[in-house]
Amino acid sequence: EAQVTQNPRYLITVTGKKLTVTCSQNMNHEYMSWYRQDPGLGLRQIYYSMNVEVTDKGDVPEGYKVSRKEKRNFPLILESPSPNQTSLYFCASSLSKVAGYEQYFGPGTRLTVT
Amino acid sequence: RKEVEQDPGPFNVPEGATVAFNCTYSNSASQSFFWYRQDCRKEPKLLMSVYSSGNEDGRFTAQLNRASQYISLLIRDSKLSDSATYLCVVEGNYGQNFVFGPGTRLSVLP
């Protein structure tokens, strides 16, 4: 089954404790992206990757890191989480950036930083 | 001006009604436009891409007006299952990123 998976689905952590949210897709997609969704602000793009070893900042990259060592994986790293990073996070992938290719989203990771 | 703006909603309509959503965008160079649907606490799912010539998929019709920089979504014969938040998505200023609108919530009432 074609899908985007994220782990963990739910995470409660404390300020400053490094964490990684994994994202994996099995569709051989080139383009992958991370978003966060907050009430009243909608979905905002954190980082995206056009292909292996190519990553770029989105609209809200501060406090986040990503890597794209393999085509299928695109982990999101929070080196020192803070409470303002409490949010719902979505990973997405698409075949390429070419116009018209839809993004497939993972089920989301709900992160709470206390 | 925000990059992508949508009707604030919510829209509460009876079953069978026709409802239209509008979305305006600021990046005149944008080439890609989409409508996504998001159910409560679920991931967004593509409803339809929006092409320059407009496109239709069953009860759903999307239109693009480049001159005025807006896109629209028309839903005919609304069903209870159409209740969701509708997200307008536009190619961003960097040409490789996407910008989501805040969404318009639709509730179809029996």
mmCIF file of C-alpha atoms in Angstrom:
data_model
loop_
_atom_site.group_PDB
_atom_site.id
_atom_site.type_symbol
_atom_site.label_atom_id
_atom_site.label_comp_id
_atom_site.label_asym_id
_atom_site.label_seq_id
_atom_site.Cartn_x
_atom_site.Cartn_y
_atom_site.Cartn_z
ATOM 1 C CA GLU A 1 0.000 0.000 0.000
ATOM 2 C CA ALA A 2 1.330 3.415 -0.996
ATOM 3 C CA GLN A 3 1.724 5.489 2.101
ATOM 4 C CA VAL A 4 3.611 8.013 4.170
ATOM 5 C CA THR A 5 4.327 6.912 7.717
ATOM 6 C CA GLN A 6 5.333 9.017 10.678
ATOM 7 C CA ASN A 7 6.574 7.996 14.091
ATOM 8 C CA PRO A 8 5.743 8.586 16.798
ATOM 9 C CA ARG A 9 2.108 9.611 16.400
ATOM 10 C CA TYR A 10 1.999 11.223 19.810
ATOM 11 C CA LEU A 11 4.859 12.570 21.881
ATOM 12 C CA ILE A 12 5.056 14.476 25.140
ATOM 13 C CA THR A 13 8.502 15.722 26.031
ATOM 14 C CA VAL A 14 10.249 18.348 28.106
ATOM 15 C CA THR A 15 12.012 21.508 27.064
ATOM 16 C CA GLY A 16 15.514 20.923 25.766
ATOM 17 C CA LYS A 17 15.354 17.168 25.252
ATOM 18 C CA LYS A 18 16.370 16.385 21.694
ATOM 19 C CA LEU A 19 13.886 14.424 19.642
ATOM 20 C CA THR A 20 13.458 13.061 16.148
ATOM 21 C CA VAL A 21 10.228 12.467 14.281
ATOM 22 C CA THR A 22 10.678 9.985 11.485
ATOM 23 C CA CYS A 23 8.974 10.114 8.103
ATOM 24 C CA SER A 24 9.108 7.438 5.464
ATOM 25 C CA GLN A 25 7.408 6.984 2.102
ATOM 26 C CA ASN A 26 7.265 3.912 -0.115
ATOM 27 C CA MET A 27 6.294 5.597 -3.377
ATOM 28 C CA ASN A 28 9.780 6.525 -4.642
ATOM 29 C CA HIS A 29 8.816 10.187 -4.395
ATOM 30 C CA GLU A 30 11.461 12.829 -4.973
ATOM 31 C CA TYR A 31 9.830 15.670 -3.040
ATOM 32 C CA MET A 32 9.295 15.502 0.704
ATOM 33 C CA SER A 33 8.227 18.159 3.153
ATOM 34 C CA TRP A 34 7.430 18.887 6.775
ATOM 35 C CA TYR A 35 4.579 21.098 7.958
ATOM 36 C CA ARG A 36 3.274 22.190 11.295
ATOM 37 C CA GLN A 37 -0.346 23.026 11.906
ATOM 38 C CA ASP A 38 -1.507 25.377 14.611
ATOM 39 C CA PRO A 39 -5.005 26.710 15.362
ATOM 40 C CA GLY A 40 -5.671 29.911 13.493
ATOM 41 C CA LEU A 41 -2.414 29.685 11.545
ATOM 42 C CA GLY A 42 -3.076 26.775 9.242
ATOM 43 C CA LEU A 43 -0.362 24.575 7.807
ATOM 44 C CA ARG A 44 3.070 26.140 7.535
ATOM 45 C CA GLN A 45 5.986 24.576 5.734
ATOM 46 C CA ILE A 46 9.066 23.950 7.868
ATOM 47 C CA TYR A 47 11.528 22.333 5.467
ATOM 48 C CA TYR A 48 11.321 20.607 2.140
ATOM 49 C CA SER A 49 13.577 18.412 0.056
ATOM 50 C CA MET A 50 13.648 18.209 -3.706
ATOM 51 C CA ASN A 51 15.715 15.015 -3.673
ATOM 52 C CA VAL A 52 18.418 13.155 -1.765
ATOM 53 C CA GLU A 53 20.905 15.507 -0.085
ATOM 54 C CA VAL A 54 18.893 18.572 -1.182
ATOM 55 C CA THR A 55 16.981 20.404 1.537
ATOM 56 C CA ASP A 56 15.641 23.933 1.823
ATOM 57 C CA LYS A 57 13.998 26.084 4.445
ATOM 58 C CA GLY A 58 10.305 26.717 4.320
ATOM 59 C CA ASP A 59 8.465 29.494 6.093
ATOM 60 C CA VAL A 60 9.163 28.446 9.700
ATOM 61 C CA PRO A 61 12.501 26.587 9.888
ATOM 62 C CA GLU A 62 13.790 28.045 13.158
ATOM 63 C CA GLY A 63 14.421 25.385 15.780
ATOM 64 C CA TYR A 64 14.259 22.492 13.333
ATOM 65 C CA LYS A 65 16.710 20.420 11.323
ATOM 66 C CA VAL A 66 16.170 17.843 8.619
ATOM 67 C CA SER A 67 18.235 15.428 6.607
ATOM 68 C CA ARG A 68 17.653 13.490 3.405
ATOM 69 C CA LYS A 69 20.243 10.747 3.178
ATOM 70 C CA GLU A 70 17.900 8.293 1.510
ATOM 71 C CA LYS A 71 15.068 8.949 -0.881
ATOM 72 C CA ARG A 72 12.431 7.319 1.288
ATOM 73 C CA ASN A 73 13.266 8.960 4.642
ATOM 74 C CA PHE A 74 13.052 12.562 5.792
ATOM 75 C CA PRO A 75 13.414 12.862 9.572
ATOM 76 C CA LEU A 76 12.595 16.062 11.457
ATOM 77 C CA ILE A 77 14.958 16.863 14.307
ATOM 78 C CA LEU A 78 14.304 19.206 17.201
ATOM 79 C CA GLU A 79 17.682 19.722 18.868
ATOM 80 C CA SER A 80 16.307 21.657 21.834
ATOM 81 C CA PRO A 81 12.501 21.658 21.812
ATOM 82 C CA SER A 82 10.640 24.559 23.350
ATOM 83 C CA PRO A 83 6.972 24.921 24.307
ATOM 84 C CA ASN A 84 6.262 27.044 21.200
ATOM 85 C CA GLN A 85 7.024 23.956 19.132
ATOM 86 C CA THR A 86 3.983 22.221 20.561
ATOM 87 C CA SER A 87 2.005 21.516 17.429
ATOM 88 C CA LEU A 88 0.608 18.953 15.004
ATOM 89 C CA TYR A 89 3.266 17.950 12.494
ATOM 90 C CA PHE A 90 2.673 16.477 9.060
ATOM 91 C CA CYS A 91 5.143 14.940 6.673
ATOM 92 C CA ALA A 92 4.245 14.884 2.989
ATOM 93 C CA SER A 93 5.705 13.572 -0.238
ATOM 94 C CA SER A 94 5.045 13.984 -3.921
ATOM 95 C CA LEU A 95 6.449 12.485 -7.081
ATOM 96 C CA SER A 96 8.185 15.744 -7.934
ATOM 97 C CA LYS A 97 7.713 19.458 -7.653
ATOM 98 C CA VAL A 98 6.401 19.623 -11.202
ATOM 99 C CA ALA A 99 3.050 21.330 -11.311
ATOM 100 C CA GLY A 100 0.088 19.094 -10.792
ATOM 101 C CA TYR A 101 1.672 16.408 -8.626
ATOM 102 C CA GLU A 102 -0.289 15.965 -5.448
ATOM 103 C CA GLN A 103 1.240 15.728 -2.026
ATOM 104 C CA TYR A 104 0.476 12.665 0.065
ATOM 105 C CA PHE A 105 0.430 13.353 3.772
ATOM 106 C CA GLY A 106 1.338 11.173 6.711
ATOM 107 C CA PRO A 107 -1.141 10.751 9.572
ATOM 108 C CA GLY A 108 0.457 13.453 11.698
ATOM 109 C CA THR A 109 2.480 13.613 14.898
ATOM 110 C CA ARG A 110 1.043 15.489 17.824
ATOM 111 C CA LEU A 111 3.906 16.930 19.846
ATOM 112 C CA THR A 112 3.609 18.532 23.260
ATOM 113 C CA VAL A 113 6.634 20.230 24.804
ATOM 114 C CA THR A 114 6.295 21.076 28.489
ATOM 115 C CA ARG B 1 -1.109 40.940 2.805
ATOM 116 C CA LYS B 2 -0.903 37.245 3.591
ATOM 117 C CA GLU B 3 0.345 34.985 0.813
ATOM 118 C CA VAL B 4 -2.873 32.978 0.697
ATOM 119 C CA GLU B 5 -6.208 34.056 2.123
ATOM 120 C CA GLN B 6 -9.508 32.235 2.208
ATOM 121 C CA ASP B 7 -13.118 32.956 3.106
ATOM 122 C CA PRO B 8 -13.117 32.850 6.901
ATOM 123 C CA GLY B 9 -16.185 30.665 7.280
ATOM 124 C CA PRO B 10 -17.588 28.583 8.762
ATOM 125 C CA PHE B 11 -20.165 27.771 6.153
ATOM 126 C CA ASN B 12 -23.244 25.975 7.439
ATOM 127 C CA VAL B 13 -25.402 24.767 4.575
ATOM 128 C CA PRO B 14 -28.279 22.294 4.191
ATOM 129 C CA GLU B 15 -27.866 19.086 2.255
ATOM 130 C CA GLY B 16 -28.284 19.639 -1.445
ATOM 131 C CA ALA B 17 -27.103 23.223 -1.364
ATOM 132 C CA THR B 18 -24.474 24.700 -3.641
ATOM 133 C CA VAL B 19 -21.574 26.374 -1.874
ATOM 134 C CA ALA B 20 -18.596 28.299 -3.199
ATOM 135 C CA PHE B 21 -15.263 29.046 -1.575
ATOM 136 C CA ASN B 22 -12.802 31.678 -2.673
ATOM 137 C CA CYS B 23 -9.079 31.942 -2.180
ATOM 138 C CA THR B 24 -6.764 34.824 -3.065
ATOM 139 C CA TYR B 25 -2.995 34.637 -3.407
ATOM 140 C CA SER B 26 -0.265 37.244 -3.584
ATOM 141 C CA ASN B 27 2.451 35.534 -5.638
ATOM 142 C CA SER B 28 1.704 36.402 -9.245
ATOM 143 C CA ALA B 29 4.396 33.941 -10.388
ATOM 144 C CA SER B 30 2.637 30.930 -8.848
ATOM 145 C CA GLN B 31 2.060 28.106 -11.306
ATOM 146 C CA SER B 32 0.565 25.400 -9.111
ATOM 147 C CA PHE B 33 -2.775 25.560 -7.341
ATOM 148 C CA PHE B 34 -4.660 22.947 -5.391
ATOM 149 C CA TRP B 35 -7.660 22.386 -3.184
ATOM 150 C CA TYR B 36 -7.189 19.976 -0.288
ATOM 151 C CA ARG B 37 -9.735 18.663 2.135
ATOM 152 C CA GLN B 38 -8.984 18.054 5.791
ATOM 153 C CA ASP B 39 -11.233 16.207 8.195
ATOM 154 C CA CYS B 40 -10.942 17.003 11.872
ATOM 155 C CA ARG B 41 -7.556 15.929 13.266
ATOM 156 C CA LYS B 42 -6.734 14.045 10.064
ATOM 157 C CA GLU B 43 -4.173 14.616 7.364
ATOM 158 C CA PRO B 44 -5.020 16.816 4.372
ATOM 159 C CA LYS B 45 -5.980 14.996 1.203
ATOM 160 C CA LEU B 46 -5.952 16.336 -2.318
ATOM 161 C CA LEU B 47 -9.383 17.222 -3.593
ATOM 162 C CA MET B 48 -8.321 18.575 -6.945
ATOM 163 C CA SER B 49 -5.617 20.450 -8.770
ATOM 164 C CA VAL B 50 -6.670 23.733 -10.355
ATOM 165 C CA TYR B 51 -5.839 24.305 -13.984
ATOM 166 C CA SER B 52 -5.918 27.503 -15.977
ATOM 167 C CA SER B 53 -8.863 26.271 -18.000
ATOM 168 C CA GLY B 54 -10.795 25.265 -14.901
ATOM 169 C CA ASN B 55 -11.649 21.722 -14.078
ATOM 170 C CA GLU B 56 -14.552 19.675 -12.854
ATOM 171 C CA ASP B 57 -14.731 16.421 -10.943
ATOM 172 C CA GLY B 58 -18.264 15.266 -10.342
ATOM 173 C CA ARG B 59 -19.921 17.747 -8.012
ATOM 174 C CA PHE B 60 -16.750 19.799 -7.613
ATOM 175 C CA THR B 61 -15.594 22.577 -9.915
ATOM 176 C CA ALA B 62 -12.411 24.588 -9.536
ATOM 177 C CA GLN B 63 -11.616 27.824 -11.319
ATOM 178 C CA LEU B 64 -8.477 29.925 -11.588
ATOM 179 C CA ASN B 65 -8.425 33.642 -12.327
ATOM 180 C CA ARG B 66 -4.810 34.661 -12.816
ATOM 181 C CA ALA B 67 -5.579 38.306 -13.523
ATOM 182 C CA SER B 68 -7.306 38.734 -10.183
ATOM 183 C CA GLN B 69 -5.135 36.128 -8.447
ATOM 184 C CA TYR B 70 -7.870 34.018 -6.991
ATOM 185 C CA ILE B 71 -9.093 30.476 -7.217
ATOM 186 C CA SER B 72 -12.501 29.150 -6.362
ATOM 187 C CA LEU B 73 -14.118 25.867 -5.461
ATOM 188 C CA LEU B 74 -17.775 25.155 -6.135
ATOM 189 C CA ILE B 75 -19.536 22.223 -4.529
ATOM 190 C CA ARG B 76 -22.931 21.298 -5.922
ATOM 191 C CA ASP B 77 -25.551 19.131 -4.249
ATOM 192 C CA SER B 78 -23.736 19.120 -0.916
ATOM 193 C CA LYS B 79 -23.604 15.867 1.035
ATOM 194 C CA LEU B 80 -23.190 15.365 4.748
ATOM 195 C CA SER B 81 -19.845 13.743 3.948
ATOM 196 C CA ASP B 82 -18.611 17.005 2.427
ATOM 197 C CA SER B 83 -18.339 18.470 5.928
ATOM 198 C CA ALA B 84 -14.656 19.262 6.360
ATOM 199 C CA THR B 85 -12.153 22.081 6.178
ATOM 200 C CA TYR B 86 -11.135 23.062 2.661
ATOM 201 C CA LEU B 87 -7.584 24.244 2.175
ATOM 202 C CA CYS B 88 -6.343 26.327 -0.712
ATOM 203 C CA VAL B 89 -2.698 25.624 -1.606
ATOM 204 C CA VAL B 90 -0.503 27.767 -3.825
ATOM 205 C CA GLU B 91 3.079 27.492 -5.018
ATOM 206 C CA GLY B 92 5.199 29.761 -2.849
ATOM 207 C CA ASN B 93 7.634 32.565 -3.567
ATOM 208 C CA TYR B 94 10.633 30.242 -3.784
ATOM 209 C CA GLY B 95 9.079 28.256 -6.609
ATOM 210 C CA GLN B 96 9.673 24.991 -4.812
ATOM 211 C CA ASN B 97 7.593 25.437 -1.687
ATOM 212 C CA PHE B 98 3.890 25.413 -0.980
ATOM 213 C CA VAL B 99 1.760 27.829 0.987
ATOM 214 C CA PHE B 100 -1.488 26.726 2.558
ATOM 215 C CA GLY B 101 -4.387 29.020 3.244
ATOM 216 C CA PRO B 102 -5.939 28.986 6.710
ATOM 217 C CA GLY B 103 -8.852 26.885 5.493
ATOM 218 C CA THR B 104 -12.602 27.297 5.309
ATOM 219 C CA ARG B 105 -14.743 25.014 7.388
ATOM 220 C CA LEU B 106 -17.887 23.588 5.851
ATOM 221 C CA SER B 107 -20.675 21.944 7.771
ATOM 222 C CA VAL B 108 -23.433 20.321 5.743
ATOM 223 C CA LEU B 109 -26.548 19.958 7.849
ATOM 224 C CA PRO B 110 -29.302 17.351 7.447
#
